[in-house]
Structure formats: C-alpha cells, structure tokens
Coordinates of N, CA and C in Angstrom, one line a residue:
X1 N 82.7 -19.2 9.0 CA 82.7 -19.7 10.4 C 81.9 -18.7 11.3
X2 N 81.0 -17.9 10.8 CA 80.2 -17.0 11.6 C 78.8 -17.5 11.5
X3 N 78.2 -17.9 12.7 CA 76.9 -18.3 12.8 C 75.9 -17.1 12.9
X4 N 74.7 -17.3 12.6 CA 73.7 -16.2 12.7 C 73.7 -15.6 14.1
X5 N 73.8 -16.4 15.1 CA 73.7 -15.9 16.5 C 75.0 -15.3 17.0
X6 N 76.1 -15.4 16.3 CA 77.4 -14.9 16.7 C 77.4 -13.3 16.6
X7 N 78.1 -12.7 17.5 CA 78.3 -11.3 17.4 C 79.7 -11.1 16.9
X8 N 79.9 -9.9 16.1 CA 81.1 -9.7 15.4 C 81.8 -8.4 15.8
X9 N 83.0 -8.4 16.2 CA 83.8 -7.2 16.2 C 84.6 -7.2 14.9
X10 N 84.5 -6.1 14.2 CA 85.2 -5.9 13.0 C 86.3 -4.9 13.1
X11 N 87.5 -5.3 12.6 CA 88.6 -4.4 12.4 C 88.9 -4.5 10.9
X12 N 88.9 -3.3 10.3 CA 89.2 -3.2 8.8 C 90.2 -2.1 8.6
X13 N 91.3 -2.5 7.9 CA 92.3 -1.5 7.6 C 93.6 -2.3 7.3
X14 N 94.6 -1.5 7.0 CA 96.0 -2.0 6.7 C 96.5 -2.7 8.0
X15 N 97.0 -3.9 7.8 CA 97.5 -4.7 9.0 C 98.9 -4.2 9.3
X16 N 99.0 -3.2 10.2 CA 100.3 -2.7 10.6 C 100.2 -2.5 12.1
X17 N 101.3 -2.7 12.9 CA 101.2 -2.6 14.3 C 100.5 -1.4 14.9
X18 N 100.7 -0.2 14.3 CA 100.1 1.0 14.8 C 98.6 1.0 14.9
X19 N 97.9 0.2 14.1 CA 96.5 0.2 14.0 C 95.8 -0.6 15.2
X20 N 96.6 -1.4 15.9 CA 96.1 -2.0 17.2 C 95.3 -3.3 17.0
X21 N 95.4 -4.0 15.9 CA 94.6 -5.3 15.8 C 95.1 -6.3 16.8
X22 N 96.3 -6.2 17.2 CA 96.8 -7.1 18.3 C 96.1 -6.9 19.6
X23 N 95.8 -5.6 19.9 CA 95.0 -5.3 21.1 C 93.7 -6.0 21.1
X24 N 93.1 -6.1 20.0 CA 91.7 -6.8 19.9 C 91.9 -8.2 20.1
X25 N 92.9 -8.8 19.6 CA 93.2 -10.3 19.9 C 93.4 -10.5 21.4
X26 N 94.2 -9.6 22.0 CA 94.5 -9.7 23.4 C 93.2 -9.5 24.2
X27 N 92.3 -8.7 23.8 CA 91.1 -8.4 24.5 C 90.1 -9.5 24.4
X28 N 90.1 -10.2 23.3 CA 89.0 -11.2 23.1 C 88.8 -12.2 24.2
X29 N 89.9 -12.8 24.8 CA 89.6 -13.8 25.9 C 89.2 -13.1 27.1
X30 N 89.4 -11.8 27.3 CA 89.0 -11.1 28.5 C 87.5 -10.8 28.5
X31 N 86.9 -10.7 27.3 CA 85.5 -10.4 27.2 C 84.6 -11.6 27.6
X32 N 85.1 -12.8 27.3 CA 84.4 -14.0 27.8 C 83.2 -14.5 27.1
X33 N 82.8 -13.8 26.0 CA 81.6 -14.3 25.2 C 82.1 -15.2 24.1
X34 N 81.8 -16.5 24.3 CA 82.3 -17.5 23.3 C 81.7 -17.4 21.9
X35 N 80.5 -16.7 21.8 CA 79.9 -16.5 20.5 C 80.5 -15.3 19.8
X36 N 81.3 -14.6 20.4 CA 81.9 -13.4 19.9 C 83.1 -13.7 18.9
X37 N 83.0 -13.2 17.7 CA 84.0 -13.4 16.7 C 84.7 -12.1 16.4
X38 N 86.0 -12.2 16.1 CA 86.8 -11.0 15.7 C 87.2 -11.2 14.3
X39 N 86.8 -10.3 13.4 CA 87.2 -10.3 12.0 C 88.2 -9.2 11.8
X40 N 89.4 -9.6 11.4 CA 90.5 -8.7 11.1 C 90.7 -8.7 9.6
X41 N 90.1 -7.7 8.9 CA 90.1 -7.7 7.5 C 91.1 -6.6 7.0
X42 N 91.8 -6.9 5.9 CA 92.7 -5.9 5.3 C 94.0 -6.5 4.8
X43 N 94.7 -5.7 4.0 CA 95.9 -6.2 3.5 C 97.1 -6.1 4.5
X44 N 98.0 -7.0 4.4 CA 99.1 -7.0 5.3 C 100.0 -5.8 4.9
X45 N 100.2 -4.8 5.8 CA 100.9 -3.6 5.4 C 102.4 -3.7 5.9
X46 N 102.7 -4.6 6.7 CA 104.1 -4.8 7.2 C 104.4 -6.3 7.2
X47 N 105.4 -6.6 6.5 CA 105.8 -8.0 6.3 C 105.9 -8.7 7.7
X48 N 105.3 -9.9 7.8 CA 105.3 -10.7 9.0 C 104.3 -10.4 10.1
X49 N 103.6 -9.3 9.9 CA 102.6 -8.9 10.9 C 101.4 -9.8 11.0
X50 N 101.0 -10.3 9.8 CA 99.8 -11.3 9.8 C 100.2 -12.5 10.5
X51 N 101.4 -13.0 10.3 CA 101.9 -14.2 11.0 C 101.9 -13.9 12.5
X52 N 102.4 -12.7 12.9 CA 102.4 -12.4 14.3 C 101.0 -12.4 14.9
X53 N 100.0 -11.8 14.2 CA 98.6 -11.8 14.7 C 98.0 -13.2 14.8
X54 N 98.3 -14.1 13.8 CA 97.8 -15.5 13.8 C 98.4 -16.2 15.0
X55 N 99.7 -16.0 15.2 CA 100.4 -16.7 16.3 C 99.9 -16.2 17.6
X56 N 99.6 -14.9 17.7 CA 99.1 -14.4 19.0 C 97.7 -15.0 19.3
X57 N 96.8 -15.1 18.3 CA 95.5 -15.7 18.5 C 95.7 -17.2 18.9
X58 N 96.6 -17.9 18.3 CA 96.8 -19.3 18.7 C 97.3 -19.4 20.1
X59 N 98.3 -18.6 20.5 CA 98.9 -18.6 21.8 C 97.8 -18.3 22.9
X60 N 96.9 -17.4 22.6 CA 95.8 -17.1 23.6 C 94.6 -18.0 23.5
X61 N 94.7 -19.0 22.6 CA 93.6 -20.0 22.5 C 92.3 -19.5 21.9
X62 N 92.4 -18.4 21.0 CA 91.2 -17.8 20.4 C 91.3 -17.9 18.9
X63 N 92.2 -18.7 18.3 CA 92.3 -18.7 16.9 C 91.1 -19.1 16.2
X64 N 90.3 -20.0 16.8 CA 89.0 -20.4 16.2 C 87.9 -19.3 16.2
X65 N 88.2 -18.2 16.9 CA 87.3 -17.1 17.0 C 87.8 -15.9 16.2
X66 N 89.0 -16.0 15.6 CA 89.5 -14.8 14.9 C 89.6 -15.2 13.4
X67 N 89.0 -14.4 12.6 CA 89.0 -14.7 11.1 C 89.8 -13.6 10.4
X68 N 90.6 -14.0 9.4 CA 91.4 -13.1 8.6 C 91.0 -13.3 7.1
X69 N 89.9 -12.6 6.7 CA 89.4 -12.7 5.3 C 90.3 -12.1 4.3
X70 N 91.3 -11.3 4.7 CA 92.1 -10.5 3.7 C 91.4 -9.2 3.4
X71 N 91.9 -8.5 2.3 CA 91.3 -7.2 2.0 C 89.8 -7.4 1.5
X72 N 89.0 -6.4 1.9 CA 87.6 -6.3 1.4 C 87.5 -5.0 0.7
X73 N 86.7 -5.1 -0.4 CA 86.5 -3.9 -1.2 C 85.1 -3.7 -1.6
X74 N 84.7 -2.5 -1.8 CA 83.4 -2.0 -2.2 C 82.2 -2.7 -1.5
X75 N 81.4 -3.5 -2.2 CA 80.2 -4.2 -1.6 C 80.6 -5.1 -0.5
X76 N 81.7 -5.8 -0.6 CA 82.1 -6.7 0.5 C 82.5 -5.9 1.8
X77 N 83.1 -4.8 1.6 CA 83.5 -3.9 2.7 C 82.2 -3.4 3.3
X78 N 81.3 -2.9 2.5 CA 80.1 -2.3 3.1 C 79.3 -3.4 3.8
X79 N 79.2 -4.6 3.3 CA 78.5 -5.7 3.9 C 79.1 -6.0 5.3
X80 N 80.5 -6.0 5.3 CA 81.2 -6.3 6.6 C 80.8 -5.2 7.6
X81 N 80.8 -3.9 7.3 CA 80.4 -2.9 8.2 C 79.0 -3.1 8.7
X82 N 78.1 -3.4 7.8 CA 76.6 -3.5 8.1 C 76.4 -4.7 9.0
X83 N 77.1 -5.8 8.7 CA 76.9 -7.1 9.5 C 77.6 -7.1 10.8
X84 N 78.6 -6.2 11.0 CA 79.3 -6.2 12.3 C 78.4 -5.7 13.4
X85 N 78.7 -6.3 14.6 CA 78.0 -5.8 15.8 C 78.6 -4.5 16.2
X86 N 80.0 -4.4 16.2 CA 80.7 -3.3 16.5 C 82.0 -3.2 15.7
X87 N 82.4 -2.0 15.3 CA 83.6 -1.8 14.6 C 84.7 -1.2 15.6
X88 N 85.9 -1.7 15.6 CA 86.9 -1.3 16.5 C 88.2 -0.9 15.8
X89 N 88.7 0.2 16.3 CA 90.0 0.7 15.8 C 90.8 1.3 17.0
X90 N 91.5 0.4 17.8 CA 92.2 0.8 18.9 C 93.7 1.2 18.6
X91 N 93.7 2.2 17.7 CA 95.0 2.6 17.0 C 95.9 3.3 18.0
X92 N 97.2 3.1 17.8 CA 98.3 3.8 18.6 C 98.3 5.2 18.2
X93 N 98.0 5.5 16.9 CA 98.0 6.8 16.4 C 97.2 6.9 15.1
X94 N 96.3 7.8 15.0 CA 95.4 7.9 13.8 C 95.0 9.3 13.6
X95 N 95.4 9.9 12.4 CA 95.0 11.3 12.2 C 93.5 11.5 12.3
X96 N 92.7 10.7 11.7 CA 91.3 10.8 11.7 C 90.6 9.5 12.0
X97 N 90.6 8.6 11.0 CA 90.0 7.3 11.1 C 88.9 7.1 10.1
X98 N 89.2 7.1 8.8 CA 88.2 7.0 7.8 C 87.4 5.8 7.9
X99 N 88.0 4.7 8.3 CA 87.2 3.4 8.5 C 86.2 3.6 9.6
X100 N 86.5 4.3 10.6 CA 85.5 4.6 11.7 C 84.3 5.4 11.1
X101 N 84.6 6.4 10.3 CA 83.5 7.2 9.7 C 82.7 6.3 8.8
X102 N 83.3 5.4 8.0 CA 82.6 4.5 7.1 C 81.7 3.5 7.9
X103 N 82.2 3.0 9.0 CA 81.4 2.1 9.9 C 80.1 2.9 10.4
X104 N 80.4 4.1 10.9 CA 79.3 4.9 11.4 C 78.2 5.2 10.3
X105 N 78.7 5.5 9.1 CA 77.8 5.7 8.0 C 76.9 4.5 7.7
X106 N 77.4 3.3 8.1 CA 76.7 2.1 7.9 C 75.8 1.7 9.1
X107 N 75.8 2.6 10.1 CA 75.0 2.4 11.3 C 75.6 1.5 12.3
X108 N 76.9 1.3 12.3 CA 77.5 0.3 13.2 C 78.3 1.1 14.3
X109 N 77.9 0.9 15.6 CA 78.6 1.6 16.7 C 80.1 1.2 16.7
X110 N 80.9 2.1 17.2 CA 82.4 1.9 17.1 C 83.0 2.0 18.5
X111 N 84.2 1.5 18.6 CA 85.1 1.6 19.7 C 86.5 2.0 19.2
X112 N 87.0 3.2 19.6 CA 88.3 3.7 19.1 C 89.1 4.1 20.3
X113 N 90.4 4.1 20.0 CA 91.3 4.6 21.1 C 91.3 6.1 21.2
X114 N 91.7 6.6 22.3 CA 91.8 8.1 22.5 C 92.9 8.7 21.7
X115 N 93.6 7.9 20.9 CA 94.6 8.4 20.0 C 94.2 8.6 18.6
X116 N 92.9 8.4 18.3 CA 92.3 8.6 17.0 C 91.7 10.0 16.9
X117 N 92.0 10.7 15.8 CA 91.5 12.0 15.7 C 90.0 12.1 15.7
X118 N 89.3 11.1 15.3 CA 87.8 11.1 15.2 C 87.2 10.9 16.6
X119 N 88.0 10.5 17.6 CA 87.4 10.2 18.9 C 86.5 11.2 19.5
X120 N 86.9 12.5 19.6 CA 86.0 13.5 20.2 C 84.7 13.7 19.5
X121 N 84.6 13.4 18.2 CA 83.4 13.5 17.4 C 82.4 12.4 17.7
X122 N 82.9 11.2 18.1 CA 82.0 10.1 18.2 C 81.7 9.7 19.7
X123 N 82.5 10.2 20.6 CA 82.4 9.7 22.0 C 81.0 9.9 22.6
X124 N 80.4 8.8 23.0 CA 79.1 8.7 23.6 C 78.0 9.2 22.7
X125 N 78.3 9.3 21.4 CA 77.3 9.6 20.4 C 77.1 8.5 19.4
X126 N 78.2 7.9 18.9 CA 78.1 6.8 17.9 C 79.0 5.7 18.3
X127 N 79.7 5.9 19.5 CA 80.7 4.9 19.9 C 81.3 5.3 21.2
X128 N 82.3 4.5 21.6 CA 83.0 4.7 22.9 C 84.5 4.9 22.6
X129 N 85.1 5.6 23.5 CA 86.5 5.9 23.4 C 87.2 5.2 24.5
X130 N 88.3 4.5 24.2 CA 89.1 3.8 25.2 C 90.6 4.2 25.1
X131 N 91.3 3.8 26.1 CA 92.8 4.0 26.0 C 93.5 2.9 25.2
X132 N 94.7 3.1 24.9 CA 95.5 2.2 24.1 C 96.1 1.1 25.0
X133 N 95.2 0.2 25.4 CA 95.6 -0.9 26.3 C 94.6 -2.0 26.2
X134 N 95.1 -3.2 26.1 CA 94.2 -4.4 25.8 C 93.1 -4.5 26.9
X135 N 93.5 -4.3 28.2 CA 92.5 -4.4 29.3 C 91.4 -3.3 29.1
X136 N 91.8 -2.1 28.8 CA 90.8 -1.1 28.6 C 89.9 -1.3 27.4
X137 N 90.6 -1.8 26.3 CA 89.8 -2.2 25.1 C 88.8 -3.2 25.5
X138 N 89.2 -4.3 26.2 CA 88.3 -5.3 26.6 C 87.1 -4.8 27.4
X139 N 87.4 -4.0 28.4 CA 86.4 -3.4 29.3 C 85.4 -2.6 28.4
X140 N 85.9 -1.8 27.5 CA 85.0 -0.9 26.7 C 84.1 -1.7 25.8
X141 N 84.7 -2.7 25.1 CA 83.9 -3.6 24.3 C 82.9 -4.4 25.1
X142 N 83.3 -4.8 26.2 CA 82.3 -5.6 27.1 C 81.2 -4.7 27.5
X143 N 81.5 -3.4 27.8 CA 80.5 -2.5 28.2 C 79.5 -2.2 27.1
X144 N 80.0 -2.1 25.9 CA 79.1 -1.8 24.7 C 78.3 -3.1 24.4
X145 N 78.9 -4.2 24.4 CA 78.3 -5.5 24.0 C 77.3 -6.0 25.0
X146 N 77.5 -5.7 26.3 CA 76.6 -6.2 27.3 C 75.6 -5.2 27.9
X147 N 75.5 -4.0 27.3 CA 74.5 -3.0 27.7 C 73.7 -2.7 26.5
X148 N 72.5 -3.4 26.3 CA 71.7 -3.2 25.2 C 71.2 -1.7 25.0
X149 N 70.9 -1.1 26.1 CA 70.4 0.3 26.1 C 71.5 1.2 25.5
X150 N 72.7 1.1 26.0 CA 73.8 1.9 25.5 C 74.1 1.6 24.0
X151 N 74.1 0.3 23.7 CA 74.3 -0.1 22.3 C 73.3 0.5 21.4
X152 N 72.0 0.5 21.7 CA 71.0 1.0 20.8 C 71.0 2.5 20.8
X153 N 71.4 3.2 21.9 CA 71.6 4.6 21.9 C 72.7 5.1 20.9
X154 N 73.8 4.3 21.0 CA 74.9 4.7 20.1 C 74.6 4.4 18.7
X155 N 73.9 3.3 18.4 CA 73.5 2.9 17.1 C 72.6 4.0 16.5
X156 N 71.7 4.4 17.3 CA 70.7 5.5 16.9 C 71.4 6.8 16.6
X157 N 72.6 7.0 17.3 CA 73.4 8.3 17.1 C 74.2 8.3 15.8
X158 N 74.4 7.1 15.2 CA 75.2 7.0 14.0 C 74.8 7.9 12.8
X159 N 73.5 8.0 12.5 CA 73.1 8.8 11.3 C 73.5 10.3 11.5
X160 N 73.3 10.8 12.7 CA 73.6 12.2 13.0 C 75.1 12.5 12.9
X161 N 75.9 11.6 13.5 CA 77.3 11.8 13.4 C 77.8 11.6 12.0
X162 N 77.3 10.6 11.3 CA 77.6 10.5 9.9 C 77.3 11.7 9.1
X163 N 76.2 12.3 9.3 CA 75.8 13.6 8.6 C 76.8 14.7 8.9
X164 N 77.2 14.8 10.2 CA 78.2 15.8 10.6 C 79.5 15.7 10.0
X165 N 80.0 14.4 9.8 CA 81.3 14.2 9.3 C 81.3 13.9 7.8
X166 N 80.2 14.0 7.1 CA 80.1 13.9 5.7 C 80.7 15.1 5.0
X167 N 80.9 15.0 3.7 CA 81.5 16.2 3.0 C 80.4 17.4 3.2
X168 N 79.2 17.0 3.0 CA 78.1 18.1 3.1 C 78.1 18.7 4.5
X169 N 78.2 17.9 5.5 CA 78.3 18.4 6.9 C 79.5 19.3 7.1
X170 N 80.6 18.9 6.6 CA 81.9 19.6 6.8 C 81.8 21.0 6.1
X171 N 81.2 20.9 4.9 CA 81.1 22.2 4.1 C 80.1 23.1 4.8
X172 N 79.0 22.6 5.3 CA 78.0 23.4 6.1 C 78.7 24.0 7.3
X173 N 79.5 23.2 8.0 CA 80.2 23.8 9.2 C 81.1 24.9 8.8
X174 N 81.8 24.7 7.7 CA 82.8 25.7 7.2 C 82.0 27.0 6.8
X175 N 80.9 26.8 6.1 CA 80.1 28.0 5.7 C 79.6 28.7 7.0
X176 N 79.1 28.0 8.0 CA 78.6 28.6 9.2 C 79.7 29.4 9.9
X177 N 80.9 28.8 9.9 CA 82.1 29.4 10.5 C 82.4 30.7 9.8
X178 N 82.4 30.7 8.4 CA 82.7 31.9 7.7 C 81.6 33.0 7.9
X179 N 80.4 32.6 8.0 CA 79.3 33.5 8.2 C 79.4 34.2 9.6
X180 N 79.7 33.4 10.6 CA 79.9 33.9 11.9 C 81.1 34.9 11.9
X181 N 82.1 34.6 11.3 CA 83.3 35.5 11.2 C 82.9 36.8 10.5
X182 N 82.2 36.7 9.4 CA 81.8 37.9 8.7 C 80.9 38.8 9.5
X183 N 80.0 38.1 10.3 CA 79.1 38.9 11.2 C 79.9 39.5 12.3
X184 N 80.8 38.8 12.9 CA 81.6 39.4 13.9 C 82.5 40.5 13.4
X185 N 83.0 40.4 12.2 CA 83.8 41.4 11.6 C 83.0 42.7 11.4
X186 N 81.7 42.4 10.8 CA 80.8 43.6 10.6 C 80.5 44.3 11.8
X187 N 80.2 43.6 12.9 CA 79.9 44.2 14.2 C 81.1 45.0 14.7
X188 N 82.3 44.4 14.6 CA 83.5 45.0 15.1 C 83.8 46.3 14.3
X189 N 83.5 46.3 13.0 CA 83.8 47.4 12.1 C 82.9 48.6 12.5
X190 N 81.6 48.3 12.9 CA 80.7 49.3 13.3 C 81.1 49.9 14.6
X191 N 81.7 49.1 15.5 CA 82.1 49.7 16.8 C 83.3 50.6 16.6
X192 N 84.2 50.3 15.7 CA 85.4 51.0 15.5 C 85.1 52.4 14.8
X193 N 84.1 52.5 13.9 CA 83.8 53.7 13.2 C 83.0 54.6 14.0

C-alpha cells in the first residue's frame, strides 16, 4: 500500500509502550500530508499493544495510512531503512537507540525524543530531537518533511555521524582520550619533579 510518490515515516523496534509508536499514530493526522505513510515494524513485545495501536489508528481515521508489516530482519530491515523518508523513535526512555544508529548508517534522517541516549549525538547533524509529546513530534516531523534544505543537510550529515558512532569511531575516540590523558599525565609529572 505504498505508492512511489508516498513519503514514509518508519518506526522499527519492539512494539512496547515505552518506544512511543502511539505518539507517531497520534502525530500523523496533525501533519496533514495525505501521501505520508507510517510503517510500524517489529514484533509485539507486550501482549495487546498491537491491538491498541491498530485501534488508535482506526479511531483517528488514519488506519489506511498506517502499516504493520511485523518484524523485519536483515535485508528487509535494511531495505526499510533505505526506503524510508525519515526514521522516528519518540521513545519515553532509551539508553542509546541502536535502530536510530542503523537508520543513520543507511543515510536516513531521524527524529528522536530528548529521552533517547543518542539524541545529543544526532541533533541538527543527522536528525532532529523532539520532546515526548505527540504535538511536538508532529511539529518536528512536519519541519523535517516540509523543509527540503534542512532534510538534505541532515541526510548529508548521516555518513559523518554514522562514522562517529561506529565501532571504529568509538575505538578511535577512546584511543584519543587515552592519548590525551597520557600526555596530560606526562606534563603533570614534569611539573611535579
């Protein structure tokens, strides 16, 4: 049910209330773009939550624009990231946000809540940060989707951010930190003697 001209907001992860998929459903009618689809992919992590999400979409009159493909793995998951216009994780609480990092590695700009650990690393570089509120989520998604210059700037920032949060980037950062500490210690030792 996704046409070539449709734009797609992708949510991918375990379907549990804490991840905020319900906020995306609530935000969808506020955005106003009838070609915009919301794909909520992932396994149901809490019994009854999928039914709640489907009922919520039906109540808001957007069920025809919300797709629930179930869990996606490997190539299908990567294809979803690449094909998405934007990836969204408006989580109530998230230590880091591995799915956000995966989306960025695929070159897809992201929108995350300010409660995601990855938020400071991506803000205004590969995505936007919003508060945990459906109106704020809608405003932020609308800003990203309706501002081509912003969208292209954030998309262009994805490779650099992906490099920084890759294992190689993290190891490089740790090595730099150790080297600086060693240099500081050496300079301090010279001053003491």
